[in-house]
Amino acid sequence: MVQGFSREPGTHGPLTEVAPEGRRKITRWAAAIALGGFLFGFDTGVVSGALLYIKQDFDLNSFEQGSVVSILLIGAVVGATSAGRISEKIGRRRALGAIGVVFIIGTAIACAANGYLVLMAGRVILGLAVGAASATVPVYLSEISPTKIRGRLLTMNQLMITIGILVAYLVNLAFSSSEMWRAMFAVGAVPAALMVAASLWFLPESPQWLISHGQVDRARRGIAALTDEATADELIARARHRIDAERAKERGDKGPRDSGAADGGIRRLLTPDVRPALVVGLTLAAVQQCGGINTIIYYAPTIIQQTGLNASNSIFYSVFIGAINLLMTLVAIRLVDRAGRRIMVLVSLALMAVSIFLLGLAFVVGMNSVLTLLFMVIYIAAYAGGLGPVFWTLLGEIFPPSVRAEGSSVATAVNWVANFAVSLAFLPLAAAIGQGETFWIFAGICVLAFFFVSRYLPETRGRDPEQIEAALASRFGHPSGRQPTKAV
């Protein structure tokens, strides 16, 4: 729970084990926290089917259709940018509960919308919640996770995102015959209410947050309940030492000030020791979207419909795509703590580049709908088996603990800005240069990302924050006061 239950390098080895009941308890907490990821997936995926009927009810043109999808992403940028400050101020648990309330409000407005503008308002509010959840959940999961299963628990966020997308597709299918798009949105209120309830009565506060805010006794009780008193004392002593050292470094860099202030955390991201993590985090955040994934997630029914299938069949096939997304995410969860993060991202990007190039070719030369669906499925499988879940795992690992919330917040905001730009530009760009040619642009981005990752991303599996910082510094050619472990 504090720095992944691990000792400093060079001592008696990692404290990766907790009692079986403690591990089960942590897994239950992670599942509840990851309800934020479920709502992220549901509210970004449900619009794909609802849009087929909204455009008829409100007589939307192509720009208005794109804006109904993309306006959520503007709210998400604001929500992600604000999430770090809010969760640092009120704690991870309370922040998660507040996000659940915002989800409920946005859902109610969207369901009650009597026109385009009110629907847009509801989608903006949902976006605030989606963005805040996407920045808060990886940090919260990271701070309750033992090192040995940290990757698995962090990928639970992406698992819940994919479950949310699949459930959204199934909900779309269930209501497609009646064209009840309001009911499609309304289903999202149920997991939002569960998340609020979990934050009130079930979830603990992050021990890292408690220690950094002077609530050491609460942190000690929480850790001791999962390990033992001696381990709790040792982990807390390490955490306090790290916090004091980082605050001393920050005062030395910038002069005396309140190092717990939000603006200090943001400035700290630009210091030489943190900058490599920032560059990697922001680049991966942009690549995850600019590789084209959400053109498939958001517009799957529309894309499939363009192959000659009708609306109901296109929604049915989008459910199949969602199922593949979920299945491969489960595979990634099994691999992430075995194969490692770096190799999974490299393999994922290579397969994404090939499959989306072939998808583009299918549209350019007019291949049949079966081949088009096949290339879409391969692309989704490649993304879900690597870059999709592993990005969120890395986001909870690469930043030092003192700026993890701020680093996650900034990287997530970039992720949503890229998401917004791609989703808004996709239909107009496809109309201007061709849908196949647009997919080729995404393929080129995947190729460039492959070379970036091969050069600058170290392996983070099983490493402490200090080891990850040293490995990043080595990759970027920066001097580091700490020695990286062997494989970087």
Tab-separated table of C-alpha atoms in Angstrom:
chain	number	residue	atom	x	y	z
A	1	MET	CA	0.000	0.000	0.000
A	2	VAL	CA	2.880	2.375	0.653
A	3	GLN	CA	5.181	2.327	-2.358
A	4	GLY	CA	3.971	-1.116	-3.343
A	5	PHE	CA	4.895	-2.935	-0.125
A	6	SER	CA	8.570	-3.022	-1.128
A	7	ARG	CA	11.855	-2.397	0.604
A	8	GLU	CA	14.635	-0.159	-0.618
A	9	PRO	CA	17.016	-1.806	-3.109
A	10	GLY	CA	19.905	-3.532	-1.384
A	11	THR	CA	18.099	-4.603	1.777
A	12	HIS	CA	16.592	-8.000	2.470
A	13	GLY	CA	14.355	-8.177	-0.583
A	14	PRO	CA	10.855	-7.054	-1.443
A	15	LEU	CA	8.027	-7.127	1.012
A	16	THR	CA	5.672	-8.249	-1.710
A	17	GLU	CA	3.626	-10.707	0.297
A	18	VAL	CA	0.537	-9.970	2.328
A	19	ALA	CA	-1.779	-12.446	3.990
A	20	PRO	CA	-4.194	-14.190	1.580
A	21	GLU	CA	-7.167	-12.472	3.175
A	22	GLY	CA	-5.363	-9.150	2.898
A	23	ARG	CA	-4.715	-9.753	-0.788
A	24	ARG	CA	-8.371	-10.603	-1.363
A	25	LYS	CA	-9.377	-7.452	0.476
A	26	ILE	CA	-7.056	-5.318	-1.657
A	27	THR	CA	-8.468	-6.932	-4.813
A	28	ARG	CA	-12.020	-6.085	-3.691
A	29	TRP	CA	-10.960	-2.501	-3.032
A	30	ALA	CA	-9.345	-2.321	-6.462
A	31	ALA	CA	-12.519	-3.578	-8.127
A	32	ALA	CA	-14.581	-0.913	-6.348
A	33	ILE	CA	-12.108	1.846	-7.212
A	34	ALA	CA	-12.082	0.680	-10.825
A	35	LEU	CA	-15.822	1.380	-11.093
A	36	GLY	CA	-14.503	4.769	-12.168
A	37	GLY	CA	-12.900	2.983	-15.119
A	38	PHE	CA	-16.183	1.186	-15.874
A	39	LEU	CA	-18.007	4.514	-16.087
A	40	PHE	CA	-15.175	5.900	-18.221
A	41	GLY	CA	-15.771	3.047	-20.682
A	42	PHE	CA	-19.553	3.096	-20.510
A	43	ASP	CA	-20.040	6.815	-21.045
A	44	THR	CA	-17.527	6.953	-23.891
A	45	GLY	CA	-18.915	3.813	-25.552
A	46	VAL	CA	-22.684	4.212	-25.137
A	47	VAL	CA	-22.807	7.203	-27.457
A	48	SER	CA	-21.750	5.046	-30.425
A	49	GLY	CA	-25.130	3.321	-30.584
A	50	ALA	CA	-27.214	6.154	-29.158
A	51	LEU	CA	-25.922	8.502	-31.856
A	52	LEU	CA	-27.714	6.495	-34.567
A	53	TYR	CA	-31.057	7.520	-33.034
A	54	ILE	CA	-30.155	10.907	-31.514
A	55	LYS	CA	-29.293	12.238	-34.955
A	56	GLN	CA	-32.816	11.331	-36.123
A	57	ASP	CA	-34.644	12.786	-33.088
A	58	PHE	CA	-32.726	16.066	-33.070
A	59	ASP	CA	-32.021	16.210	-36.836
A	60	LEU	CA	-28.262	16.566	-36.345
A	61	ASN	CA	-25.832	17.338	-39.151
A	62	SER	CA	-22.393	15.681	-39.350
A	63	PHE	CA	-20.689	18.394	-37.274
A	64	GLU	CA	-23.344	18.200	-34.556
A	65	GLN	CA	-23.044	14.408	-34.474
A	66	GLY	CA	-19.287	14.712	-34.006
A	67	SER	CA	-19.722	17.333	-31.300
A	68	VAL	CA	-22.126	15.129	-29.289
A	69	VAL	CA	-19.291	12.587	-29.145
A	70	SER	CA	-16.392	14.979	-28.698
A	71	ILE	CA	-17.880	17.496	-26.242
A	72	LEU	CA	-17.525	14.872	-23.522
A	73	LEU	CA	-13.806	14.964	-24.190
A	74	ILE	CA	-13.583	18.718	-23.536
A	75	GLY	CA	-15.143	18.132	-20.139
A	76	ALA	CA	-12.736	15.244	-19.623
A	77	VAL	CA	-9.723	17.510	-20.192
A	78	VAL	CA	-10.972	19.892	-17.497
A	79	GLY	CA	-11.827	17.033	-15.157
A	80	ALA	CA	-8.445	15.362	-15.610
A	81	THR	CA	-6.554	18.623	-15.105
A	82	SER	CA	-8.424	19.348	-11.870
A	83	ALA	CA	-8.386	15.817	-10.463
A	84	GLY	CA	-4.818	15.888	-9.128
A	85	ARG	CA	-5.381	19.019	-7.047
A	86	ILE	CA	-8.727	17.803	-5.743
A	87	SER	CA	-7.535	14.332	-4.746
A	88	GLU	CA	-4.455	15.830	-3.065
A	89	LYS	CA	-6.651	18.196	-1.068
A	90	ILE	CA	-9.539	15.959	0.027
A	91	GLY	CA	-8.051	12.488	-0.427
A	92	ARG	CA	-8.449	9.734	-2.992
A	93	ARG	CA	-11.526	8.172	-1.392
A	94	ARG	CA	-13.570	11.354	-1.114
A	95	ALA	CA	-12.531	12.436	-4.590
A	96	LEU	CA	-13.825	9.148	-6.008
A	97	GLY	CA	-17.162	9.611	-4.254
A	98	ALA	CA	-17.486	13.175	-5.569
A	99	ILE	CA	-16.772	11.917	-9.092
A	100	GLY	CA	-19.612	9.404	-8.734
A	101	VAL	CA	-22.032	12.214	-7.831
A	102	VAL	CA	-20.985	14.168	-10.931
A	103	PHE	CA	-21.597	11.056	-13.053
A	104	ILE	CA	-25.154	10.849	-11.709
A	105	ILE	CA	-25.857	14.530	-12.400
A	106	GLY	CA	-24.527	14.328	-15.961
A	107	THR	CA	-26.513	11.163	-16.664
A	108	ALA	CA	-29.745	12.770	-15.420
A	109	ILE	CA	-29.283	15.815	-17.660
A	110	ALA	CA	-28.478	13.703	-20.742
A	111	CYS	CA	-31.521	11.491	-20.178
A	112	ALA	CA	-33.825	14.496	-19.767
A	113	ALA	CA	-32.438	16.425	-22.758
A	114	ASN	CA	-35.141	17.947	-24.973
A	115	GLY	CA	-32.736	19.227	-27.594
A	116	TYR	CA	-29.179	19.413	-28.846
A	117	LEU	CA	-27.909	22.069	-26.385
A	118	VAL	CA	-29.217	20.356	-23.242
A	119	LEU	CA	-27.753	17.055	-24.412
A	120	MET	CA	-24.430	18.813	-24.942
A	121	ALA	CA	-24.579	20.183	-21.367
A	122	GLY	CA	-25.150	16.686	-19.989
A	123	ARG	CA	-22.269	15.308	-22.033
A	124	VAL	CA	-19.927	18.052	-20.755
A	125	ILE	CA	-20.755	17.188	-17.135
A	126	LEU	CA	-20.261	13.500	-17.847
A	127	GLY	CA	-16.928	14.462	-19.377
A	128	LEU	CA	-15.848	16.195	-16.167
A	129	ALA	CA	-16.501	12.969	-14.281
A	130	VAL	CA	-14.880	10.723	-16.908
A	131	GLY	CA	-11.707	12.834	-16.979
A	132	ALA	CA	-11.460	13.058	-13.203
A	133	ALA	CA	-11.976	9.299	-12.857
A	134	SER	CA	-9.338	8.502	-15.491
A	135	ALA	CA	-6.754	10.573	-13.575
A	136	THR	CA	-7.731	9.496	-10.052
A	137	VAL	CA	-8.232	5.748	-10.432
A	138	PRO	CA	-4.640	4.805	-11.515
A	139	VAL	CA	-3.151	6.831	-8.650
A	140	TYR	CA	-5.518	5.326	-6.086
A	141	LEU	CA	-4.866	1.791	-7.367
A	142	SER	CA	-1.104	2.336	-7.354
A	143	GLU	CA	-1.131	3.488	-3.745
A	144	ILE	CA	-2.995	0.427	-2.426
A	145	SER	CA	-1.111	-2.184	-4.517
A	146	PRO	CA	1.655	-4.543	-3.339
A	147	THR	CA	4.571	-4.650	-5.815
A	148	LYS	CA	4.078	-8.275	-6.810
A	149	ILE	CA	0.532	-7.687	-8.082
A	150	ARG	CA	0.793	-3.963	-8.846
A	151	GLY	CA	0.649	-4.452	-12.603
A	152	ARG	CA	-2.376	-6.724	-12.323
A	153	LEU	CA	-4.286	-4.297	-10.113
A	154	LEU	CA	-3.392	-1.280	-12.234
A	155	THR	CA	-4.594	-3.047	-15.382
A	156	MET	CA	-7.896	-3.606	-13.593
A	157	ASN	CA	-8.650	-0.006	-14.551
A	158	GLN	CA	-8.423	-0.875	-18.241
A	159	LEU	CA	-10.336	-4.111	-17.642
A	160	MET	CA	-13.212	-2.122	-16.176
A	161	ILE	CA	-12.987	0.368	-19.048
A	162	THR	CA	-13.380	-2.476	-21.537
A	163	ILE	CA	-16.204	-4.030	-19.514
A	164	GLY	CA	-17.878	-0.625	-19.496
A	165	ILE	CA	-17.534	-0.359	-23.280
A	166	LEU	CA	-18.906	-3.872	-23.788
A	167	VAL	CA	-21.825	-3.242	-21.447
A	168	ALA	CA	-22.520	-0.010	-23.339
A	169	TYR	CA	-22.626	-1.945	-26.610
A	170	LEU	CA	-24.943	-4.561	-25.074
A	171	VAL	CA	-27.204	-1.835	-23.708
A	172	ASN	CA	-27.241	-0.229	-27.152
A	173	LEU	CA	-28.226	-3.578	-28.654
A	174	ALA	CA	-30.952	-4.150	-26.055
A	175	PHE	CA	-32.605	-0.806	-26.759
A	176	SER	CA	-31.878	-0.578	-30.494
A	177	SER	CA	-35.181	-2.092	-31.602
A	178	SER	CA	-37.123	0.492	-29.582
A	179	GLU	CA	-34.639	3.280	-30.414
A	180	MET	CA	-34.675	4.322	-26.703
A	181	TRP	CA	-31.388	6.228	-26.577
A	182	ARG	CA	-32.343	7.913	-23.270
A	183	ALA	CA	-32.536	4.495	-21.624
A	184	MET	CA	-29.097	3.704	-23.026
A	185	PHE	CA	-27.642	6.661	-21.117
A	186	ALA	CA	-29.724	6.010	-17.977
A	187	VAL	CA	-28.101	2.636	-17.260
A	188	GLY	CA	-24.892	4.485	-16.325
A	189	ALA	CA	-26.519	5.840	-13.156
A	190	VAL	CA	-26.367	2.382	-11.521
A	191	PRO	CA	-22.549	1.935	-11.356
A	192	ALA	CA	-22.215	5.622	-10.463
A	193	ALA	CA	-24.423	5.092	-7.408
A	194	LEU	CA	-22.411	1.988	-6.466
A	195	MET	CA	-19.190	3.995	-6.652
A	196	VAL	CA	-20.599	6.667	-4.340
A	197	ALA	CA	-21.719	3.982	-1.873
A	198	ALA	CA	-18.302	2.274	-1.965
A	199	SER	CA	-16.510	5.540	-1.221
A	200	LEU	CA	-18.795	6.199	1.746
A	201	TRP	CA	-18.811	2.779	3.422
A	202	PHE	CA	-16.257	0.395	1.945
A	203	LEU	CA	-13.043	1.900	0.620
A	204	PRO	CA	-10.039	2.945	2.771
A	205	GLU	CA	-8.051	6.086	2.209
A	206	SER	CA	-4.687	5.738	0.468
A	207	PRO	CA	-1.937	5.245	3.106
A	208	GLN	CA	0.443	7.354	0.996
A	209	TRP	CA	-2.016	10.265	1.124
A	210	LEU	CA	-2.577	9.816	4.866
A	211	ILE	CA	1.142	9.863	5.621
A	212	SER	CA	1.811	12.899	3.446
A	213	HIS	CA	-0.999	14.729	5.265
A	214	GLY	CA	0.199	13.852	8.772
A	215	GLN	CA	-2.352	11.098	9.515
A	216	VAL	CA	0.280	8.494	10.309
A	217	ASP	CA	-1.733	6.529	12.884
A	218	ARG	CA	-4.565	5.894	10.417
A	219	ALA	CA	-2.056	4.756	7.809
A	220	ARG	CA	-0.325	2.432	10.291
A	221	ARG	CA	-3.609	0.778	11.299
A	222	GLY	CA	-4.561	0.207	7.670
A	223	ILE	CA	-1.223	-1.354	6.692
A	224	ALA	CA	-0.966	-3.454	9.865
A	225	ALA	CA	-4.390	-4.957	9.135
A	226	LEU	CA	-2.934	-6.389	5.922
A	227	THR	CA	0.609	-7.268	7.066
A	228	ASP	CA	1.828	-6.854	10.669
A	229	GLU	CA	2.869	-4.077	13.051
A	230	ALA	CA	6.603	-4.341	12.319
A	231	THR	CA	6.080	-4.179	8.566
A	232	ALA	CA	3.699	-1.249	8.966
A	233	ASP	CA	6.250	0.682	11.018
A	234	GLU	CA	9.012	-0.026	8.488
A	235	LEU	CA	6.927	1.003	5.473
A	236	ILE	CA	5.735	4.172	7.161
A	237	ALA	CA	9.285	5.105	8.181
A	238	ARG	CA	10.416	4.651	4.580
A	239	ALA	CA	7.509	6.674	3.237
A	240	ARG	CA	8.143	9.552	5.654
A	241	HIS	CA	11.847	9.534	4.810
A	242	ARG	CA	11.050	9.685	1.095
A	243	ILE	CA	8.533	12.508	1.570
A	244	ASP	CA	11.009	14.525	3.673
A	245	ALA	CA	13.795	13.963	1.115
A	246	GLU	CA	11.627	15.034	-1.803
A	247	ARG	CA	10.415	18.129	0.017
A	248	ALA	CA	13.984	19.027	0.905
A	249	LYS	CA	14.993	18.622	-2.745
A	250	GLU	CA	12.063	20.764	-3.811
A	251	ARG	CA	12.995	23.531	-1.352
A	252	GLY	CA	16.545	23.385	-2.644
A	253	ASP	CA	15.352	23.703	-6.247
A	254	LYS	CA	12.848	26.489	-5.787
A	255	GLY	CA	13.387	28.018	-2.402
A	256	PRO	CA	11.266	27.694	0.779
A	257	ARG	CA	7.524	27.249	0.256
A	258	ASP	CA	4.691	24.909	1.058
A	259	SER	CA	5.769	21.812	-0.816
A	260	GLY	CA	2.325	20.337	-0.437
A	261	ALA	CA	0.803	23.053	-2.578
A	262	ALA	CA	-0.625	22.024	-5.910
A	263	ASP	CA	1.401	24.536	-7.920
A	264	GLY	CA	4.579	23.214	-6.311
A	265	GLY	CA	3.679	19.730	-7.495
A	266	ILE	CA	3.128	20.945	-11.050
A	267	ARG	CA	6.465	22.841	-11.073
A	268	ARG	CA	8.161	19.741	-9.700
A	269	LEU	CA	7.175	17.852	-12.885
A	270	LEU	CA	9.561	20.090	-14.842
A	271	THR	CA	12.614	19.388	-12.689
A	272	PRO	CA	15.406	17.337	-14.343
A	273	ASP	CA	14.829	14.192	-12.275
A	274	VAL	CA	11.098	14.041	-13.084
A	275	ARG	CA	11.210	15.355	-16.661
A	276	PRO	CA	11.962	11.941	-18.302
A	277	ALA	CA	8.846	10.484	-16.666
A	278	LEU	CA	6.849	13.476	-17.865
A	279	VAL	CA	8.064	13.099	-21.462
A	280	VAL	CA	7.282	9.369	-21.512
A	281	GLY	CA	3.919	9.861	-19.824
A	282	LEU	CA	2.766	12.647	-22.134
A	283	THR	CA	3.982	10.876	-25.278
A	284	LEU	CA	2.269	7.604	-24.427
A	285	ALA	CA	-0.872	9.516	-23.457
A	286	ALA	CA	-1.008	11.127	-26.903
A	287	VAL	CA	-0.078	7.948	-28.778
A	288	GLN	CA	-2.755	5.894	-27.044
A	289	GLN	CA	-5.364	8.111	-28.730
A	290	CYS	CA	-3.609	9.225	-31.924
A	291	GLY	CA	-3.105	5.589	-32.875
A	292	GLY	CA	-6.809	5.604	-33.776
A	293	ILE	CA	-8.433	3.458	-31.103
A	294	ASN	CA	-11.401	5.676	-30.369
A	295	THR	CA	-12.306	6.098	-33.999
A	296	ILE	CA	-13.127	2.381	-33.713
A	297	ILE	CA	-14.730	2.558	-30.242
A	298	TYR	CA	-16.867	5.645	-30.885
A	299	TYR	CA	-17.714	5.082	-34.531
A	300	ALA	CA	-17.724	1.269	-34.793
A	301	PRO	CA	-21.425	1.083	-35.757
A	302	THR	CA	-20.993	3.968	-38.213
A	303	ILE	CA	-17.885	2.400	-39.799
A	304	ILE	CA	-19.515	-1.012	-40.058
A	305	GLN	CA	-22.681	0.532	-41.471
A	306	GLN	CA	-20.565	1.981	-44.281
A	307	THR	CA	-19.610	-1.563	-45.337
A	308	GLY	CA	-23.260	-2.162	-46.284
A	309	LEU	CA	-24.767	-3.536	-43.059
A	310	ASN	CA	-27.876	-1.916	-41.549
A	311	ALA	CA	-27.917	-0.095	-38.197
A	312	SER	CA	-29.108	-3.042	-36.079
A	313	ASN	CA	-26.500	-5.395	-37.558
A	314	SER	CA	-23.756	-2.798	-37.129
A	315	ILE	CA	-24.597	-2.493	-33.422
A	316	PHE	CA	-24.542	-6.299	-33.139
A	317	TYR	CA	-21.065	-6.509	-34.684
A	318	SER	CA	-19.840	-3.688	-32.440
A	319	VAL	CA	-20.789	-5.913	-29.471
A	320	PHE	CA	-18.467	-8.562	-30.904
A	321	ILE	CA	-15.675	-5.983	-31.133
A	322	GLY	CA	-16.325	-5.032	-27.513
A	323	ALA	CA	-16.090	-8.687	-26.487
A	324	ILE	CA	-12.712	-9.054	-28.200
A	325	ASN	CA	-11.583	-5.889	-26.416
A	326	LEU	CA	-12.526	-7.420	-23.067
A	327	LEU	CA	-11.018	-10.839	-23.815
A	328	MET	CA	-7.643	-9.412	-24.801
A	329	THR	CA	-7.613	-7.129	-21.773
A	330	LEU	CA	-7.968	-10.238	-19.606
A	331	VAL	CA	-4.997	-11.731	-21.461
A	332	ALA	CA	-3.007	-8.552	-20.794
A	333	ILE	CA	-3.789	-8.750	-17.077
A	334	ARG	CA	-2.352	-12.255	-16.997
A	335	LEU	CA	0.801	-11.164	-18.823
A	336	VAL	CA	1.623	-7.750	-17.410
A	337	ASP	CA	3.364	-9.027	-14.253
A	338	ARG	CA	5.028	-11.864	-16.196
A	339	ALA	CA	6.080	-10.602	-19.624
A	340	GLY	CA	6.647	-7.011	-18.517
A	341	ARG	CA	5.285	-3.642	-19.620
A	342	ARG	CA	7.816	-2.645	-22.283
A	343	ILE	CA	7.644	-5.743	-24.500
A	344	MET	CA	3.846	-5.720	-24.366
A	345	VAL	CA	3.702	-2.116	-25.599
A	346	LEU	CA	6.181	-2.815	-28.417
A	347	VAL	CA	4.322	-5.892	-29.684
A	348	SER	CA	1.019	-4.051	-29.381
A	349	LEU	CA	2.182	-1.056	-31.429
A	350	ALA	CA	3.644	-3.269	-34.165
A	351	LEU	CA	0.406	-5.236	-34.566
A	352	MET	CA	-1.709	-2.076	-34.395
A	353	ALA	CA	0.323	-0.495	-37.204
A	354	VAL	CA	-0.075	-3.511	-39.487
A	355	SER	CA	-3.779	-4.116	-38.798
A	356	ILE	CA	-4.953	-0.517	-39.132
A	357	PHE	CA	-2.927	-0.179	-42.347
A	358	LEU	CA	-4.789	-3.218	-43.688
A	359	LEU	CA	-8.085	-1.752	-42.462
A	360	GLY	CA	-7.328	1.366	-44.462
A	361	LEU	CA	-6.456	-0.772	-47.468
A	362	ALA	CA	-9.796	-2.575	-47.143
A	363	PHE	CA	-11.626	0.726	-47.575
A	364	VAL	CA	-9.364	1.983	-50.365
A	365	VAL	CA	-9.731	-1.086	-52.576
A	366	GLY	CA	-13.293	-1.932	-51.522
A	367	MET	CA	-12.820	-5.263	-49.743
A	368	ASN	CA	-15.911	-7.004	-48.408
A	369	SER	CA	-17.336	-6.413	-44.944
A	370	VAL	CA	-15.933	-9.683	-43.524
A	371	LEU	CA	-12.311	-8.613	-44.174
A	372	THR	CA	-13.052	-5.140	-42.841
A	373	LEU	CA	-14.397	-6.633	-39.617
A	374	LEU	CA	-11.402	-8.982	-39.385
A	375	PHE	CA	-8.890	-6.132	-39.554
A	376	MET	CA	-10.902	-4.152	-36.985
A	377	VAL	CA	-10.884	-7.143	-34.638
A	378	ILE	CA	-7.120	-7.671	-35.008
A	379	TYR	CA	-6.509	-3.984	-34.322
A	380	ILE	CA	-8.728	-4.002	-31.216
A	381	ALA	CA	-7.044	-7.196	-29.987
A	382	ALA	CA	-3.571	-5.693	-30.453
A	383	TYR	CA	-4.542	-2.519	-28.593
A	384	ALA	CA	-6.362	-4.292	-25.756
A	385	GLY	CA	-3.550	-6.806	-25.295
A	386	GLY	CA	-0.883	-4.136	-24.816
A	387	LEU	CA	-0.983	-0.364	-25.196
A	388	GLY	CA	-4.520	0.025	-23.841
A	389	PRO	CA	-4.093	-1.452	-20.348
A	390	VAL	CA	-0.320	-1.041	-20.019
A	391	PHE	CA	-0.510	2.741	-20.494
A	392	TRP	CA	-2.644	3.020	-17.349
A	393	THR	CA	-0.269	0.687	-15.508
A	394	LEU	CA	2.715	2.847	-16.464
A	395	LEU	CA	0.857	5.993	-15.476
A	396	GLY	CA	0.672	4.673	-11.923
A	397	GLU	CA	4.371	3.715	-11.904
A	398	ILE	CA	6.629	6.144	-13.762
A	399	PHE	CA	6.047	9.289	-11.674
A	400	PRO	CA	7.671	9.687	-8.234
A	401	PRO	CA	5.158	9.324	-5.380
A	402	SER	CA	5.347	13.016	-4.410
A	403	VAL	CA	4.022	14.093	-7.846
A	404	ARG	CA	2.117	10.990	-8.867
A	405	ALA	CA	-1.294	12.660	-8.653
A	406	GLU	CA	-0.136	15.744	-10.584
A	407	GLY	CA	1.760	13.668	-13.178
A	408	SER	CA	-1.205	11.372	-13.715
A	409	SER	CA	-3.490	14.396	-13.977
A	410	VAL	CA	-1.377	16.148	-16.631
A	411	ALA	CA	-0.804	12.975	-18.685
A	412	THR	CA	-4.489	12.104	-18.535
A	413	ALA	CA	-5.397	15.614	-19.669
A	414	VAL	CA	-3.113	15.186	-22.700
A	415	ASN	CA	-4.762	11.823	-23.336
A	416	TRP	CA	-8.163	13.504	-23.451
A	417	VAL	CA	-6.966	16.408	-25.603
A	418	ALA	CA	-5.646	13.886	-28.138
A	419	ASN	CA	-8.880	11.914	-27.830
A	420	PHE	CA	-10.901	15.069	-28.529
A	421	ALA	CA	-8.791	16.080	-31.515
A	422	VAL	CA	-8.935	12.633	-33.132
A	423	SER	CA	-12.641	12.002	-32.532
A	424	LEU	CA	-13.683	15.457	-33.749
A	425	ALA	CA	-11.436	15.357	-36.812
A	426	PHE	CA	-12.073	11.765	-37.878
A	427	LEU	CA	-15.350	12.128	-39.813
A	428	PRO	CA	-14.399	15.427	-41.550
A	429	LEU	CA	-10.905	14.096	-42.361
A	430	ALA	CA	-12.326	10.837	-43.699
A	431	ALA	CA	-14.732	12.830	-45.865
A	432	ALA	CA	-11.876	15.004	-47.183
A	433	ILE	CA	-9.143	12.443	-47.940
A	434	GLY	CA	-10.928	9.113	-47.600
A	435	GLN	CA	-11.544	6.781	-44.682
A	436	GLY	CA	-8.804	4.352	-45.726
A	437	GLU	CA	-6.211	7.106	-46.070
A	438	THR	CA	-7.167	8.393	-42.614
A	439	PHE	CA	-6.471	4.960	-41.134
A	440	TRP	CA	-3.052	5.036	-42.825
A	441	ILE	CA	-2.220	8.198	-40.868
A	442	PHE	CA	-2.961	6.282	-37.662
A	443	ALA	CA	-0.694	3.461	-38.864
A	444	GLY	CA	2.170	5.914	-39.353
A	445	ILE	CA	1.707	7.247	-35.828
A	446	CYS	CA	1.909	3.690	-34.456
A	447	VAL	CA	5.203	3.144	-36.308
A	448	LEU	CA	6.723	6.344	-34.884
A	449	ALA	CA	5.515	5.389	-31.417
A	450	PHE	CA	7.182	1.976	-31.738
A	451	PHE	CA	10.586	3.626	-32.207
A	452	PHE	CA	9.984	6.061	-29.332
A	453	VAL	CA	9.091	3.252	-26.924
A	454	SER	CA	12.058	1.117	-28.007
A	455	ARG	CA	14.395	4.029	-27.239
A	456	TYR	CA	12.951	5.706	-24.148
A	457	LEU	CA	10.677	3.364	-22.167
A	458	PRO	CA	12.421	1.162	-19.573
A	459	GLU	CA	10.891	-1.895	-17.976
A	460	THR	CA	9.053	-1.030	-14.741
A	461	ARG	CA	7.891	-4.469	-13.653
A	462	GLY	CA	8.884	-5.277	-10.062
A	463	ARG	CA	10.796	-2.018	-9.569
A	464	ASP	CA	10.648	0.573	-6.822
A	465	PRO	CA	10.107	4.246	-7.677
A	466	GLU	CA	13.834	4.950	-7.222
A	467	GLN	CA	14.792	2.192	-9.660
A	468	ILE	CA	12.262	3.386	-12.231
A	469	GLU	CA	13.546	6.960	-11.930
A	470	ALA	CA	17.143	5.799	-12.459
A	471	ALA	CA	16.174	3.636	-15.451
A	472	LEU	CA	14.342	6.556	-17.085
A	473	ALA	CA	17.326	8.819	-16.488
A	474	SER	CA	19.597	6.244	-18.109
A	475	ARG	CA	17.346	5.999	-21.169
A	476	PHE	CA	17.385	9.780	-21.594
A	477	GLY	CA	21.133	10.036	-20.957
A	478	HIS	CA	20.669	12.051	-17.755
A	479	PRO	CA	22.923	11.612	-14.717
A	480	SER	CA	21.176	10.024	-11.781
A	481	GLY	CA	22.103	9.779	-8.159
A	482	ARG	CA	20.623	6.283	-8.028
A	483	GLN	CA	21.830	3.225	-9.900
A	484	PRO	CA	19.303	1.475	-12.124
A	485	THR	CA	18.889	-2.254	-11.944
A	486	LYS	CA	20.347	-4.442	-14.670
A	487	ALA	CA	17.703	-4.417	-17.416
A	488	VAL	CA	16.667	-0.958	-18.524
